[in-house]
């Protein structure tokens, strides 16, 4: 169970880093928002799901 929690925390950290770098680049590039809007919203939804899943598994481990 601890390994699952560690993998979730790693995935959350990696996705957070990607989003922190990627979203400003998308917003700063002319015309990219219209093309990448669904990708940004999907990334935000996956990030929120990882937050809740990490919290759930943390309550089982602790």
mmCIF file of N, CA and C in Angstrom:
data_model
loop_
_atom_site.group_PDB
_atom_site.id
_atom_site.type_symbol
_atom_site.label_atom_id
_atom_site.label_comp_id
_atom_site.label_asym_id
_atom_site.label_seq_id
_atom_site.Cartn_x
_atom_site.Cartn_y
_atom_site.Cartn_z
ATOM 1 N N UNK A 1 0.822 -1.194 0.000
ATOM 2 C CA UNK A 1 0.000 0.000 0.000
ATOM 3 C C UNK A 1 0.866 1.258 0.000
ATOM 4 N N UNK A 2 2.015 1.184 0.671
ATOM 5 C CA UNK A 2 2.909 2.334 0.730
ATOM 6 C C UNK A 2 3.497 2.620 -0.647
ATOM 7 N N UNK A 3 3.756 1.564 -1.423
ATOM 8 C CA UNK A 3 4.309 1.745 -2.760
ATOM 9 C C UNK A 3 3.306 2.468 -3.655
ATOM 10 N N UNK A 4 2.033 2.133 -3.530
ATOM 11 C CA UNK A 4 0.993 2.811 -4.303
ATOM 12 C C UNK A 4 0.962 4.296 -3.947
ATOM 13 N N UNK A 5 1.055 4.602 -2.668
ATOM 14 C CA UNK A 5 1.067 5.995 -2.229
ATOM 15 C C UNK A 5 2.282 6.728 -2.781
ATOM 16 N N UNK A 6 3.436 6.082 -2.762
ATOM 17 C CA UNK A 6 4.637 6.718 -3.285
ATOM 18 C C UNK A 6 4.533 6.961 -4.786
ATOM 19 N N UNK A 7 3.942 6.034 -5.517
ATOM 20 C CA UNK A 7 3.746 6.216 -6.949
ATOM 21 C C UNK A 7 2.762 7.350 -7.241
ATOM 22 N N UNK A 8 1.711 7.440 -6.439
ATOM 23 C CA UNK A 8 0.753 8.530 -6.618
ATOM 24 C C UNK A 8 1.389 9.887 -6.333
ATOM 25 N N UNK A 9 2.199 9.961 -5.296
ATOM 26 C CA UNK A 9 2.883 11.224 -4.976
ATOM 27 C C UNK A 9 3.868 11.580 -6.082
ATOM 28 N N UNK A 10 4.580 10.599 -6.616
ATOM 29 C CA UNK A 10 5.497 10.864 -7.725
ATOM 30 C C UNK A 10 4.739 11.354 -8.951
ATOM 31 N N UNK A 11 3.622 10.697 -9.281
ATOM 32 C CA UNK A 11 2.827 11.111 -10.435
ATOM 33 C C UNK A 11 2.269 12.521 -10.241
ATOM 34 N N UNK A 12 1.831 12.820 -9.032
ATOM 35 C CA UNK A 12 1.313 14.157 -8.739
ATOM 36 C C UNK A 12 2.405 15.211 -8.869
ATOM 37 N N UNK A 13 3.591 14.903 -8.375
ATOM 38 C CA UNK A 13 4.712 15.838 -8.476
ATOM 39 C C UNK A 13 5.132 16.042 -9.933
ATOM 40 N N UNK A 14 5.215 14.964 -10.679
ATOM 41 C CA UNK A 14 5.613 15.064 -12.083
ATOM 42 C C UNK A 14 4.583 15.846 -12.893
ATOM 43 N N UNK A 15 3.298 15.547 -12.697
ATOM 44 C CA UNK A 15 2.258 16.260 -13.431
ATOM 45 C C UNK A 15 2.200 17.723 -13.027
ATOM 46 N N UNK A 16 2.409 18.016 -11.756
ATOM 47 C CA UNK A 16 2.428 19.409 -11.304
ATOM 48 C C UNK A 16 3.550 20.184 -11.976
ATOM 49 N N UNK A 17 4.713 19.569 -12.082
ATOM 50 C CA UNK A 17 5.842 20.224 -12.748
ATOM 51 C C UNK A 17 5.547 20.469 -14.221
ATOM 52 N N UNK A 18 4.975 19.489 -14.870
ATOM 53 C CA UNK A 18 4.628 19.637 -16.284
ATOM 54 C C UNK A 18 3.605 20.755 -16.474
ATOM 55 N N UNK A 19 2.597 20.802 -15.617
ATOM 56 C CA UNK A 19 1.575 21.836 -15.739
ATOM 57 C C UNK A 19 2.115 23.224 -15.420
ATOM 58 N N UNK A 20 2.994 23.317 -14.417
ATOM 59 C CA UNK A 20 3.554 24.617 -14.044
ATOM 60 C C UNK A 20 4.396 25.187 -15.185
ATOM 61 N N UNK A 21 5.074 24.323 -15.921
ATOM 62 C CA UNK A 21 5.881 24.790 -17.045
ATOM 63 C C UNK A 21 5.033 24.938 -18.302
ATOM 64 N N UNK A 22 4.153 24.003 -18.537
ATOM 65 C CA UNK A 22 3.421 23.959 -19.802
ATOM 66 C C UNK A 22 2.325 24.986 -19.964
ATOM 67 N N UNK A 23 1.561 25.247 -18.922
ATOM 68 C CA UNK A 23 0.422 26.160 -19.052
ATOM 69 C C UNK A 23 0.864 27.588 -19.374
ATOM 70 N N UNK A 24 1.874 28.152 -18.700
ATOM 71 C CA UNK A 24 2.307 29.492 -19.105
ATOM 72 C C UNK A 24 2.857 29.549 -20.534
ATOM 73 N N UNK A 25 3.512 28.483 -20.977
ATOM 74 C CA UNK A 25 4.013 28.451 -22.350
ATOM 75 C C UNK A 25 2.846 28.455 -23.330
ATOM 76 N N UNK A 26 1.817 27.676 -23.027
ATOM 77 C CA UNK A 26 0.639 27.640 -23.895
ATOM 78 C C UNK A 26 -0.051 28.998 -23.927
ATOM 79 N N UNK A 27 -0.187 29.627 -22.762
ATOM 80 C CA UNK A 27 -0.868 30.920 -22.715
ATOM 81 C C UNK A 27 -0.052 32.030 -23.367
ATOM 82 N N UNK A 28 1.263 31.927 -23.359
ATOM 83 C CA UNK A 28 2.112 32.965 -23.939
ATOM 84 C C UNK A 28 2.259 32.821 -25.450
ATOM 85 N N UNK A 29 2.026 31.642 -25.969
ATOM 86 C CA UNK A 29 2.174 31.421 -27.408
ATOM 87 C C UNK A 29 0.921 31.896 -28.134
ATOM 88 N N UNK A 30 1.101 32.691 -29.187
ATOM 89 C CA UNK A 30 -0.070 33.185 -29.914
ATOM 90 C C UNK A 30 -0.833 32.053 -30.608
ATOM 91 N N UNK A 31 -2.118 31.998 -30.359
ATOM 92 C CA UNK A 31 -2.980 31.024 -31.010
ATOM 93 C C UNK A 31 -2.949 29.631 -30.429
ATOM 94 N N UNK A 32 -2.143 29.382 -29.428
ATOM 95 C CA UNK A 32 -2.045 28.030 -28.876
ATOM 96 C C UNK A 32 -3.182 27.700 -27.915
ATOM 97 N N UNK A 33 -3.803 28.706 -27.318
ATOM 98 C CA UNK A 33 -4.849 28.422 -26.336
ATOM 99 C C UNK A 33 -6.019 27.694 -26.982
ATOM 100 N N UNK A 34 -6.404 28.130 -28.173
ATOM 101 C CA UNK A 34 -7.541 27.492 -28.843
ATOM 102 C C UNK A 34 -7.234 26.042 -29.191
ATOM 103 N N UNK A 35 -5.987 25.757 -29.530
ATOM 104 C CA UNK A 35 -5.617 24.399 -29.912
ATOM 105 C C UNK A 35 -5.404 23.496 -28.700
ATOM 106 N N UNK A 36 -4.949 24.063 -27.585
ATOM 107 C CA UNK A 36 -4.550 23.250 -26.438
ATOM 108 C C UNK A 36 -5.492 23.353 -25.245
ATOM 109 N N UNK A 37 -6.636 23.995 -25.422
ATOM 110 C CA UNK A 37 -7.550 24.187 -24.296
ATOM 111 C C UNK A 37 -8.005 22.863 -23.694
ATOM 112 N N UNK A 38 -8.361 21.905 -24.520
ATOM 113 C CA UNK A 38 -8.834 20.623 -23.992
ATOM 114 C C UNK A 38 -7.714 19.870 -23.276
ATOM 115 N N UNK A 39 -6.488 20.007 -23.755
ATOM 116 C CA UNK A 39 -5.349 19.367 -23.098
ATOM 117 C C UNK A 39 -5.106 19.964 -21.716
ATOM 118 N N UNK A 40 -5.242 21.280 -21.589
ATOM 119 C CA UNK A 40 -5.052 21.942 -20.296
ATOM 120 C C UNK A 40 -6.136 21.507 -19.313
ATOM 121 N N UNK A 41 -7.380 21.481 -19.771
ATOM 122 C CA UNK A 41 -8.472 21.080 -18.885
ATOM 123 C C UNK A 41 -8.374 19.604 -18.505
ATOM 124 N N UNK A 42 -7.931 18.765 -19.426
ATOM 125 C CA UNK A 42 -7.737 17.350 -19.107
ATOM 126 C C UNK A 42 -6.614 17.176 -18.089
ATOM 127 N N UNK A 43 -5.529 17.912 -18.270
ATOM 128 C CA UNK A 43 -4.434 17.855 -17.304
ATOM 129 C C UNK A 43 -4.864 18.318 -15.929
ATOM 130 N N UNK A 44 -5.686 19.365 -15.871
ATOM 131 C CA UNK A 44 -6.180 19.857 -14.581
ATOM 132 C C UNK A 44 -7.114 18.829 -13.929
ATOM 133 N N UNK A 45 -7.925 18.155 -14.719
ATOM 134 C CA UNK A 45 -8.824 17.138 -14.172
ATOM 135 C C UNK A 45 -8.041 15.929 -13.651
ATOM 136 N N UNK A 46 -7.018 15.516 -14.381
ATOM 137 C CA UNK A 46 -6.184 14.404 -13.928
ATOM 138 C C UNK A 46 -5.446 14.803 -12.653
ATOM 139 N N UNK A 47 -4.953 16.047 -12.594
ATOM 140 C CA UNK A 47 -4.265 16.536 -11.401
ATOM 141 C C UNK A 47 -5.195 16.507 -10.190
ATOM 142 N N UNK A 48 -6.427 16.969 -10.353
ATOM 143 C CA UNK A 48 -7.390 16.954 -9.248
ATOM 144 C C UNK A 48 -7.706 15.518 -8.823
ATOM 145 N N UNK A 49 -7.824 14.619 -9.783
ATOM 146 C CA UNK A 49 -8.051 13.217 -9.449
ATOM 147 C C UNK A 49 -6.889 12.616 -8.680
ATOM 148 N N UNK A 50 -5.668 12.982 -9.072
ATOM 149 C CA UNK A 50 -4.497 12.493 -8.340
ATOM 150 C C UNK A 50 -4.450 13.042 -6.921
ATOM 151 N N UNK A 51 -4.879 14.287 -6.737
ATOM 152 C CA UNK A 51 -4.911 14.867 -5.388
ATOM 153 C C UNK A 51 -5.862 14.074 -4.501
ATOM 154 N N UNK A 52 -7.060 13.797 -4.991
ATOM 155 C CA UNK A 52 -8.031 13.050 -4.199
ATOM 156 C C UNK A 52 -7.590 11.601 -3.980
ATOM 157 N N UNK A 53 -7.021 10.974 -5.004
ATOM 158 C CA UNK A 53 -6.556 9.595 -4.852
ATOM 159 C C UNK A 53 -5.398 9.504 -3.859
ATOM 160 N N UNK A 54 -4.488 10.468 -3.909
ATOM 161 C CA UNK A 54 -3.385 10.487 -2.961
ATOM 162 C C UNK A 54 -3.892 10.683 -1.528
ATOM 163 N N UNK A 55 -4.841 11.570 -1.357
ATOM 164 C CA UNK A 55 -5.428 11.764 -0.036
ATOM 165 C C UNK A 55 -6.146 10.531 0.480
ATOM 166 N N UNK A 56 -6.850 9.842 -0.396
ATOM 167 C CA UNK A 56 -7.559 8.627 -0.013
ATOM 168 C C UNK A 56 -6.576 7.540 0.418
ATOM 169 N N UNK A 57 -5.562 7.293 -0.404
ATOM 170 C CA UNK A 57 -4.590 6.260 -0.051
ATOM 171 C C UNK A 57 -3.767 6.649 1.159
ATOM 172 N N UNK A 58 -3.540 7.943 1.363
ATOM 173 C CA UNK A 58 -2.820 8.372 2.569
ATOM 174 C C UNK A 58 -3.638 8.093 3.817
ATOM 175 N N UNK A 59 -4.953 8.223 3.729
ATOM 176 C CA UNK A 59 -5.775 7.932 4.907
ATOM 177 C C UNK A 59 -5.788 6.434 5.208
ATOM 178 N N UNK A 60 -5.569 5.590 4.209
ATOM 179 C CA UNK A 60 -5.500 4.154 4.449
ATOM 180 C C UNK A 60 -4.170 3.738 5.049
ATOM 181 N N UNK A 61 -3.102 4.429 4.676
ATOM 182 C CA UNK A 61 -1.767 4.064 5.150
ATOM 183 C C UNK A 61 -1.527 4.592 6.547
ATOM 184 N N UNK A 62 -1.960 5.808 6.815
ATOM 185 C CA UNK A 62 -1.652 6.456 8.095
ATOM 186 C C UNK A 62 -2.378 5.842 9.222
#
